[in-house]
Coordinates of C-alpha atoms in Angstrom, one line a residue:
X1 CA 91.2 -247.9 13.8
X2 CA 91.2 -245.8 10.5
X3 CA 92.5 -242.2 11.2
X4 CA 92.2 -239.5 9.1
X5 CA 95.2 -238.0 7.2
X6 CA 96.0 -234.2 7.3
X7 CA 95.6 -232.7 4.0
X8 CA 99.1 -231.5 2.8
X9 CA 98.9 -227.6 1.3
X10 CA 100.0 -228.3 -2.3
X11 CA 102.1 -225.5 -4.2
X12 CA 102.2 -225.4 -7.9
X13 CA 105.2 -224.1 -9.4
X14 CA 105.5 -223.4 -12.9
X15 CA 109.3 -223.9 -13.7
X16 CA 108.4 -222.4 -17.3
X17 CA 107.2 -218.8 -15.6
X18 CA 109.5 -215.9 -15.6
X19 CA 108.6 -214.9 -12.1
X20 CA 111.9 -212.6 -11.5
X21 CA 110.3 -210.5 -15.0
X22 CA 106.7 -210.0 -13.5
X23 CA 107.7 -209.7 -9.4
X24 CA 105.1 -206.7 -8.6
X25 CA 106.8 -202.9 -8.3
X26 CA 106.9 -202.7 -4.8
X27 CA 108.4 -205.8 -4.1
X28 CA 111.5 -205.1 -6.5
X29 CA 111.9 -202.2 -4.8
X30 CA 112.2 -203.8 -1.1
X31 CA 114.6 -206.2 -3.2
X32 CA 116.9 -203.4 -4.4
X33 CA 117.0 -200.8 -1.4
X34 CA 118.6 -204.0 0.5
X35 CA 121.4 -204.8 -2.2
X36 CA 124.8 -202.9 -3.0
X37 CA 124.5 -200.1 -5.1
X38 CA 126.9 -202.3 -7.6
X39 CA 124.8 -204.9 -7.8
X40 CA 121.4 -202.7 -7.9
X41 CA 122.7 -201.5 -11.4
X42 CA 123.7 -205.1 -12.7
X43 CA 120.2 -205.8 -12.2
X44 CA 119.0 -204.1 -15.4
X45 CA 120.7 -207.1 -17.2
X46 CA 117.8 -209.9 -15.6
X47 CA 115.2 -208.6 -18.2
X48 CA 113.4 -205.8 -19.7
X49 CA 111.2 -205.4 -17.3
X50 CA 114.0 -204.6 -14.6
X51 CA 115.9 -202.2 -16.8
X52 CA 115.1 -199.3 -16.0
X53 CA 114.1 -200.5 -11.5
X54 CA 117.4 -199.7 -10.2
X55 CA 117.0 -195.7 -11.5
X56 CA 113.6 -195.7 -8.9
X57 CA 116.0 -196.5 -6.0
X58 CA 116.2 -193.8 -3.5
X59 CA 119.3 -194.5 -1.7
X60 CA 122.7 -194.3 -4.1
X61 CA 126.1 -195.1 -2.1
X62 CA 129.3 -194.9 -3.8
X63 CA 131.6 -196.9 -1.5
X64 CA 135.5 -198.2 -2.8
X65 CA 134.6 -201.2 -3.5
X66 CA 131.9 -200.1 -5.7
X67 CA 135.1 -198.8 -8.2
X68 CA 137.4 -201.2 -7.4
X69 CA 140.8 -201.2 -7.8
X70 CA 142.7 -198.9 -10.8
X71 CA 140.2 -196.5 -11.1
X72 CA 140.9 -192.8 -11.8
X73 CA 139.6 -189.5 -10.5
X74 CA 138.2 -189.3 -13.6
X75 CA 136.9 -192.4 -14.1
X76 CA 135.1 -191.9 -10.7
X77 CA 133.5 -188.5 -12.0
X78 CA 132.2 -190.2 -15.1
X79 CA 130.6 -193.1 -13.1
X80 CA 128.5 -190.9 -10.9
X81 CA 127.7 -188.4 -14.0
X82 CA 126.0 -191.2 -15.3
X83 CA 124.1 -192.5 -12.0
X84 CA 122.6 -189.2 -11.6
X85 CA 122.0 -188.5 -15.0
X86 CA 119.8 -191.8 -15.6
X87 CA 118.0 -191.9 -12.2
X88 CA 114.6 -191.0 -12.4
X89 CA 113.1 -191.1 -9.0
X90 CA 114.0 -188.8 -5.7
X91 CA 117.0 -189.0 -4.4
X92 CA 117.1 -188.9 -0.4
X93 CA 120.6 -190.4 0.2
X94 CA 124.0 -189.8 -1.4
X95 CA 126.9 -191.2 0.2
X96 CA 130.6 -191.1 -1.7
X97 CA 133.4 -192.7 -0.1
X98 CA 136.6 -192.3 -1.4
X99 CA 140.7 -192.2 0.2
X100 CA 142.2 -192.1 -3.0
X101 CA 140.2 -189.3 -5.7
X102 CA 139.2 -185.9 -5.1
X103 CA 136.5 -184.8 -7.3
X104 CA 136.8 -180.7 -7.0
X105 CA 135.2 -180.0 -10.3
X106 CA 132.3 -182.3 -9.6
X107 CA 130.8 -181.7 -6.4
X108 CA 129.2 -178.8 -6.7
X109 CA 127.6 -180.0 -9.7
X110 CA 126.3 -183.2 -7.5
X111 CA 125.4 -180.5 -5.0
X112 CA 122.9 -179.0 -7.4
X113 CA 121.4 -181.9 -8.8
X114 CA 120.8 -183.4 -5.5
X115 CA 119.2 -180.7 -4.2
X116 CA 116.4 -180.8 -6.9
X117 CA 115.3 -184.4 -5.6
X118 CA 114.7 -183.9 -2.6
X119 CA 118.1 -185.2 -0.6
X120 CA 118.0 -185.9 3.0
X121 CA 120.9 -187.7 4.1
X122 CA 124.6 -186.6 2.1
X123 CA 127.8 -187.6 3.0
X124 CA 131.2 -187.0 1.2
X125 CA 134.1 -189.2 3.1
X126 CA 137.2 -188.7 1.4
X127 CA 140.4 -189.4 3.2
X128 CA 143.3 -188.5 0.9
X129 CA 145.6 -186.6 3.3
X130 CA 147.3 -184.7 0.8
X131 CA 144.4 -183.6 -1.1
X132 CA 141.4 -181.7 0.1
X133 CA 138.3 -181.2 -1.9
X134 CA 137.3 -177.6 -3.2
X135 CA 133.7 -177.3 -2.4
X136 CA 132.3 -174.3 -4.4
X137 CA 128.8 -173.8 -3.7
X138 CA 126.7 -173.6 -6.9
X139 CA 126.0 -170.4 -8.0
X140 CA 122.1 -171.3 -8.9
X141 CA 122.3 -173.4 -5.4
X142 CA 119.0 -172.6 -3.4
X143 CA 119.9 -174.8 -0.6
X144 CA 118.7 -178.4 0.4
X145 CA 115.0 -178.1 1.7
X146 CA 114.9 -181.5 3.1
X147 CA 118.5 -182.6 4.5
X148 CA 118.4 -183.5 7.8
X149 CA 122.0 -185.5 7.6
X150 CA 125.5 -183.5 6.3
X151 CA 128.7 -185.0 6.8
X152 CA 131.6 -184.1 5.1
X153 CA 135.6 -184.7 5.4
X154 CA 139.0 -183.6 4.0
X155 CA 137.3 -180.5 2.1
X156 CA 137.8 -177.0 1.6
X157 CA 134.9 -174.4 1.0
X158 CA 136.4 -170.5 0.5
X159 CA 135.4 -167.4 2.3
X160 CA 132.0 -168.3 3.9
X161 CA 131.1 -171.4 2.2
X162 CA 130.0 -173.7 5.2
X163 CA 128.0 -171.2 6.6
X164 CA 126.0 -170.0 3.4
X165 CA 125.5 -174.5 3.0
X166 CA 124.3 -174.7 6.3
X167 CA 122.1 -171.8 6.5
X168 CA 120.4 -173.2 3.1
X169 CA 119.4 -176.6 5.3
X170 CA 116.5 -175.5 7.6
X171 CA 115.6 -178.6 8.7
X172 CA 119.3 -179.7 9.6
X173 CA 119.6 -182.2 12.3
X174 CA 122.9 -184.1 12.2
X175 CA 126.1 -182.2 11.1
X176 CA 129.9 -183.4 10.8
X177 CA 132.7 -181.4 9.3
X178 CA 136.1 -183.3 9.6
X179 CA 139.5 -182.5 8.5
X180 CA 139.0 -178.7 7.1
X181 CA 140.5 -175.1 7.2
X182 CA 138.1 -172.3 7.7
X183 CA 139.8 -169.1 7.5
X184 CA 138.0 -166.8 9.4
X185 CA 134.9 -167.2 11.6
X186 CA 133.2 -170.6 11.7
X187 CA 129.6 -169.8 11.9
X188 CA 126.8 -172.2 12.4
X189 CA 123.2 -171.4 12.0
X190 CA 121.0 -174.7 11.8
X191 CA 118.1 -173.8 14.5
X192 CA 116.8 -177.6 14.3
X193 CA 120.1 -179.2 14.5
X194 CA 120.7 -181.6 17.6
X195 CA 123.9 -183.2 16.7
X196 CA 127.2 -181.6 15.9
X197 CA 130.5 -182.9 15.6
X198 CA 133.5 -180.2 14.4
X199 CA 137.5 -181.2 13.8
X200 CA 139.1 -179.2 12.1
X201 CA 141.5 -175.4 11.7
X202 CA 139.8 -172.5 12.6
X203 CA 140.4 -169.2 13.5
X204 CA 136.9 -168.4 15.1
X205 CA 133.5 -170.0 16.2
X206 CA 130.1 -169.1 16.6
X207 CA 127.5 -171.4 17.1
X208 CA 123.7 -170.4 16.9
X209 CA 122.0 -174.0 17.6
X210 CA 119.5 -173.6 19.9
X211 CA 118.1 -177.1 19.9
X212 CA 121.4 -178.7 20.3
X213 CA 121.9 -182.0 22.5
X214 CA 125.2 -183.1 21.8
X215 CA 128.4 -181.8 20.4
X216 CA 132.0 -182.7 20.0
X217 CA 134.3 -179.8 19.0
X218 CA 137.9 -180.6 18.3
X219 CA 140.3 -177.4 17.5
X220 CA 143.2 -179.0 15.5
X221 CA 145.1 -175.7 15.1
X222 CA 148.7 -176.0 16.9
X223 CA 149.1 -171.9 16.4
X224 CA 147.8 -169.3 17.9
X225 CA 146.4 -167.3 14.8
X226 CA 143.0 -168.4 16.4
X227 CA 143.4 -166.3 19.5
X228 CA 144.9 -163.3 17.5
X229 CA 142.3 -163.5 15.4
X230 CA 139.5 -163.6 17.8
X231 CA 140.9 -161.5 20.2
X232 CA 141.7 -158.4 17.5
X233 CA 138.5 -159.0 15.9
X234 CA 136.2 -159.0 19.4
X235 CA 138.5 -157.0 21.9
X236 CA 136.6 -157.9 25.5
X237 CA 134.2 -160.1 24.7
X238 CA 134.7 -163.9 25.7
X239 CA 135.1 -166.3 23.6
X240 CA 133.2 -168.9 25.5
X241 CA 130.4 -166.7 25.6
X242 CA 130.0 -166.2 21.8
X243 CA 130.9 -170.1 21.2
X244 CA 128.8 -171.7 23.6
X245 CA 126.2 -169.2 24.9
X246 CA 123.4 -170.6 23.0
X247 CA 123.4 -174.5 24.0
X248 CA 121.0 -173.9 26.6
X249 CA 119.8 -177.2 25.7
X250 CA 122.8 -179.2 25.4
X251 CA 123.1 -182.8 27.0
X252 CA 126.5 -184.2 26.3
X253 CA 129.9 -181.7 25.3
X254 CA 132.9 -182.6 24.2
X255 CA 135.7 -180.0 24.2
X256 CA 138.8 -181.4 22.5
X257 CA 142.5 -180.1 21.0
X258 CA 143.2 -177.0 21.6
X259 CA 139.3 -175.9 21.7
X260 CA 139.7 -175.1 25.8
X261 CA 142.8 -173.0 24.6
X262 CA 140.8 -171.2 22.3
X263 CA 137.6 -170.8 24.9
X264 CA 140.0 -169.3 27.2
X265 CA 140.5 -166.3 25.1
X266 CA 138.9 -163.0 26.8
X267 CA 137.6 -162.5 29.9
X268 CA 135.8 -165.6 31.5
X269 CA 132.2 -164.5 32.6
X270 CA 130.9 -165.5 36.0
X271 CA 127.8 -166.2 34.6
X272 CA 127.5 -167.7 30.8
X273 CA 123.9 -166.0 28.9
X274 CA 122.8 -169.7 29.2
X275 CA 122.6 -172.1 32.1
X276 CA 123.3 -175.5 30.9
X277 CA 120.8 -176.8 33.0
X278 CA 120.3 -180.6 30.6
X279 CA 124.1 -180.7 30.6
X280 CA 124.5 -183.6 32.5
X281 CA 128.0 -185.3 30.8
X282 CA 131.0 -183.3 29.5
X283 CA 134.2 -184.4 28.5
X284 CA 137.1 -182.2 28.3
X285 CA 140.7 -182.1 27.1
X286 CA 142.7 -179.7 29.5
X287 CA 145.9 -178.0 29.4
X288 CA 147.1 -176.8 33.0
X289 CA 147.6 -173.3 32.1
X290 CA 145.6 -171.5 35.2
X291 CA 143.4 -169.7 32.3
X292 CA 142.3 -172.9 30.8
X293 CA 141.7 -174.5 34.5
X294 CA 139.5 -171.4 35.0
X295 CA 137.4 -171.5 31.8
X296 CA 136.6 -175.6 32.3
X297 CA 135.4 -174.1 35.7
X298 CA 133.6 -171.7 34.7
X299 CA 131.4 -174.4 32.7
X300 CA 131.2 -176.7 35.3
X301 CA 129.6 -173.7 37.6
X302 CA 126.7 -173.2 34.7
X303 CA 126.1 -177.0 34.4
X304 CA 124.4 -177.1 38.0
X305 CA 122.9 -180.7 36.7
X306 CA 126.2 -182.2 35.7
X307 CA 126.3 -185.8 36.6
X308 CA 129.4 -187.3 34.4
X309 CA 132.8 -185.5 34.2
X310 CA 135.4 -187.5 31.6
X311 CA 138.9 -184.6 32.6
X312 CA 142.2 -185.4 30.4
X313 CA 144.7 -183.3 31.5
X314 CA 147.9 -182.1 29.3
X315 CA 150.9 -180.6 30.2
X316 CA 152.4 -179.4 27.0
X317 CA 155.7 -178.0 27.9
X318 CA 156.0 -181.4 30.2
X319 CA 158.7 -178.8 32.4
X320 CA 159.5 -180.8 35.5
X321 CA 160.7 -177.7 37.0
X322 CA 158.2 -175.3 36.4
X323 CA 156.4 -174.7 39.8
X324 CA 153.0 -175.4 40.6
X325 CA 150.4 -172.6 40.3
X326 CA 148.6 -172.8 43.7
X327 CA 147.6 -169.4 43.7
X328 CA 144.6 -170.7 40.8
X329 CA 143.2 -173.1 43.6
X330 CA 142.9 -170.6 46.6
X331 CA 140.8 -168.3 44.2
X332 CA 137.0 -167.6 45.4
X333 CA 135.6 -168.0 42.0
X334 CA 137.3 -171.9 41.8
X335 CA 136.3 -172.1 45.9
X336 CA 132.6 -171.8 44.9
X337 CA 132.2 -174.2 42.0
X338 CA 129.8 -176.6 43.2
X339 CA 128.4 -180.0 41.7
X340 CA 125.8 -180.8 43.5
X341 CA 124.4 -183.7 41.2
X342 CA 128.1 -184.5 40.2
X343 CA 128.0 -188.8 40.5
X344 CA 131.4 -189.6 38.3
X345 CA 134.4 -188.2 37.6
X346 CA 137.1 -189.9 35.3
X347 CA 140.5 -188.3 35.6
X348 CA 143.6 -189.2 33.3
X349 CA 146.3 -187.9 31.8
X350 CA 148.0 -187.9 27.6
X351 CA 150.1 -191.1 28.1
X352 CA 152.1 -189.6 25.2
X353 CA 154.1 -188.1 27.8
X354 CA 155.7 -188.4 31.2
X355 CA 153.9 -186.9 34.2
X356 CA 155.2 -184.0 35.0
X357 CA 155.1 -183.2 39.0
X358 CA 153.2 -179.4 38.3
X359 CA 150.2 -181.7 36.0
X360 CA 150.2 -184.1 39.0
X361 CA 149.6 -181.4 41.7
X362 CA 147.0 -179.9 39.3
X363 CA 145.0 -183.4 39.4
X364 CA 145.4 -183.6 43.1
X365 CA 144.0 -179.8 43.5
X366 CA 141.4 -180.5 41.3
X367 CA 140.5 -183.9 43.0
X368 CA 140.4 -182.1 46.5
X369 CA 137.9 -179.5 44.8
X370 CA 135.6 -182.5 43.2
X371 CA 135.6 -184.7 46.6
X372 CA 134.9 -181.6 48.8
X373 CA 132.1 -180.4 46.8
X374 CA 130.1 -183.3 45.5
X375 CA 127.2 -184.6 47.9
X376 CA 126.4 -187.2 45.4
X377 CA 129.8 -188.8 44.3
X378 CA 130.0 -192.0 43.6
X379 CA 133.6 -192.7 41.9
X380 CA 136.4 -191.0 41.4
X381 CA 138.4 -192.6 38.8
X382 CA 141.4 -192.1 38.7
X383 CA 142.6 -193.9 34.8
X384 CA 146.0 -195.5 33.8
X385 CA 147.8 -193.3 36.3
X386 CA 149.2 -196.8 38.5
X387 CA 153.2 -195.2 38.1
X388 CA 151.7 -192.5 40.2
X389 CA 149.7 -194.7 42.6
X390 CA 151.9 -193.2 45.6
X391 CA 151.6 -189.4 44.9
X392 CA 147.6 -189.9 45.0
X393 CA 147.9 -191.6 47.9
X394 CA 147.2 -188.6 49.4
X395 CA 143.9 -188.3 48.7
X396 CA 142.8 -191.0 51.2
X397 CA 142.9 -187.9 53.3
X398 CA 141.4 -185.3 51.9
X399 CA 137.8 -184.2 52.9
X400 CA 134.5 -186.0 51.1
X401 CA 130.7 -184.1 51.2
X402 CA 130.0 -187.6 50.2
X403 CA 130.3 -190.6 52.3
X404 CA 129.4 -192.6 49.1
X405 CA 132.6 -191.4 47.3
X406 CA 135.4 -194.2 46.0
X407 CA 138.2 -193.2 44.8
X408 CA 139.2 -196.0 41.9
X409 CA 142.3 -196.6 40.1
X410 CA 141.2 -198.0 36.3
X411 CA 143.8 -199.9 34.1
X412 CA 142.9 -199.9 30.7
X413 CA 145.8 -202.3 30.1
X414 CA 144.2 -205.5 30.1
X415 CA 145.0 -208.8 31.8
X416 CA 149.1 -208.4 31.4
X417 CA 148.6 -205.4 34.3
X418 CA 145.8 -207.6 36.3
X419 CA 148.7 -208.7 38.5
X420 CA 150.2 -205.7 39.5
X421 CA 146.8 -204.4 40.6
X422 CA 146.1 -207.1 42.9
X423 CA 149.2 -207.0 44.2
X424 CA 149.1 -203.6 45.1
X425 CA 145.5 -203.6 46.0
X426 CA 146.5 -204.2 49.9
X427 CA 148.7 -201.3 50.2
X428 CA 145.7 -199.0 50.3
X429 CA 143.2 -199.4 52.5
X430 CA 139.2 -198.4 51.9
X431 CA 137.9 -196.8 50.3
X432 CA 140.1 -197.5 47.1
X433 CA 139.3 -200.0 45.0
X434 CA 141.1 -201.1 41.7
X435 CA 139.1 -202.9 38.6
X436 CA 140.5 -203.6 34.5
X437 CA 139.0 -202.1 32.0
X438 CA 139.2 -203.0 28.2
X439 CA 137.5 -200.1 26.6
X440 CA 136.6 -196.8 28.6

């Protein structure tokens, strides 16, 4: 029986035809945006029709691999200048990553060029700890009208340069400022900002970011300059009100380094101007000074829908003989602190130093407060404190408002500590549990 063989589609390829040269413009653009910038520039040698194609790509990313080794600062500046000079289309993204070279004399010039080319994403990431890039806002700079993402690291902007730069970006949505020093007040005026990361030294801070949903603030200053500055400038005004009082839409907040110490400056208000109704997740690095504990509890009191709380206790003096301030935990303002929607609590201690008795008692009092005021609590995790499990054994006898609450000892040490956990699991009765976590 004869069967009709299916016809095979044949494609005739002319090996003598230059397909690369005659690619459509839109297809060339799709190819170029997928390549590293260094490879994009090399495509100019393919043919006369490719020689200027790279000048139309919207993303300019100068990573360290672009420059290679043995480059000088002047060489880096020269290359970036040439690329910007030859570029013809809009520049939507500009990234410069360098660990060895500062570009002080050129950054202002580049900012001026980018502001006239529709920049939407600007990242200047330097990692030279010995040199900070000095960024001077250009004289004729009118801002970045379309900029949505701004990341700067290892930099210094004299005067109120940061405030001026940020306020000139009306659409700014994502801001990250790392490894910088700000003399005076760091004022962030950004009406459309939703994501904020600050890691640096500043004397004072004022956040006017009503749409902010995620914020991480790390104050690296180890001295008390900022306390003296804010106290002298604002008198009896609360630091916590000025810094965080307008964050009515915040969902996740991280308070790190000395920032809680700064927030504790001035009187602690009973009620903040903004109630954090959307705040469900908060992380706090907390010294065990009474005023800092009271400041943290003020935040918690004004976050009625808080569900997840991560708190890391620090004892800066690590004085084993210094008495525990029991009176703090008897204050009515603290006893009235309620965690109506809290479900998960992570408590940890700075592992760099030995756990002091004073800090242990503060952590114990905090646990007692949470257990007695959180009706929906499911997990109270005690992280990396297996060496103090005997001290926390008394948690079993604390009253609990939630019948679902479990006290769990979490060890991040991996498999090596697993045997110890299994051995001690038999010591504790329900509701204690144990688990190992690689990453928290």
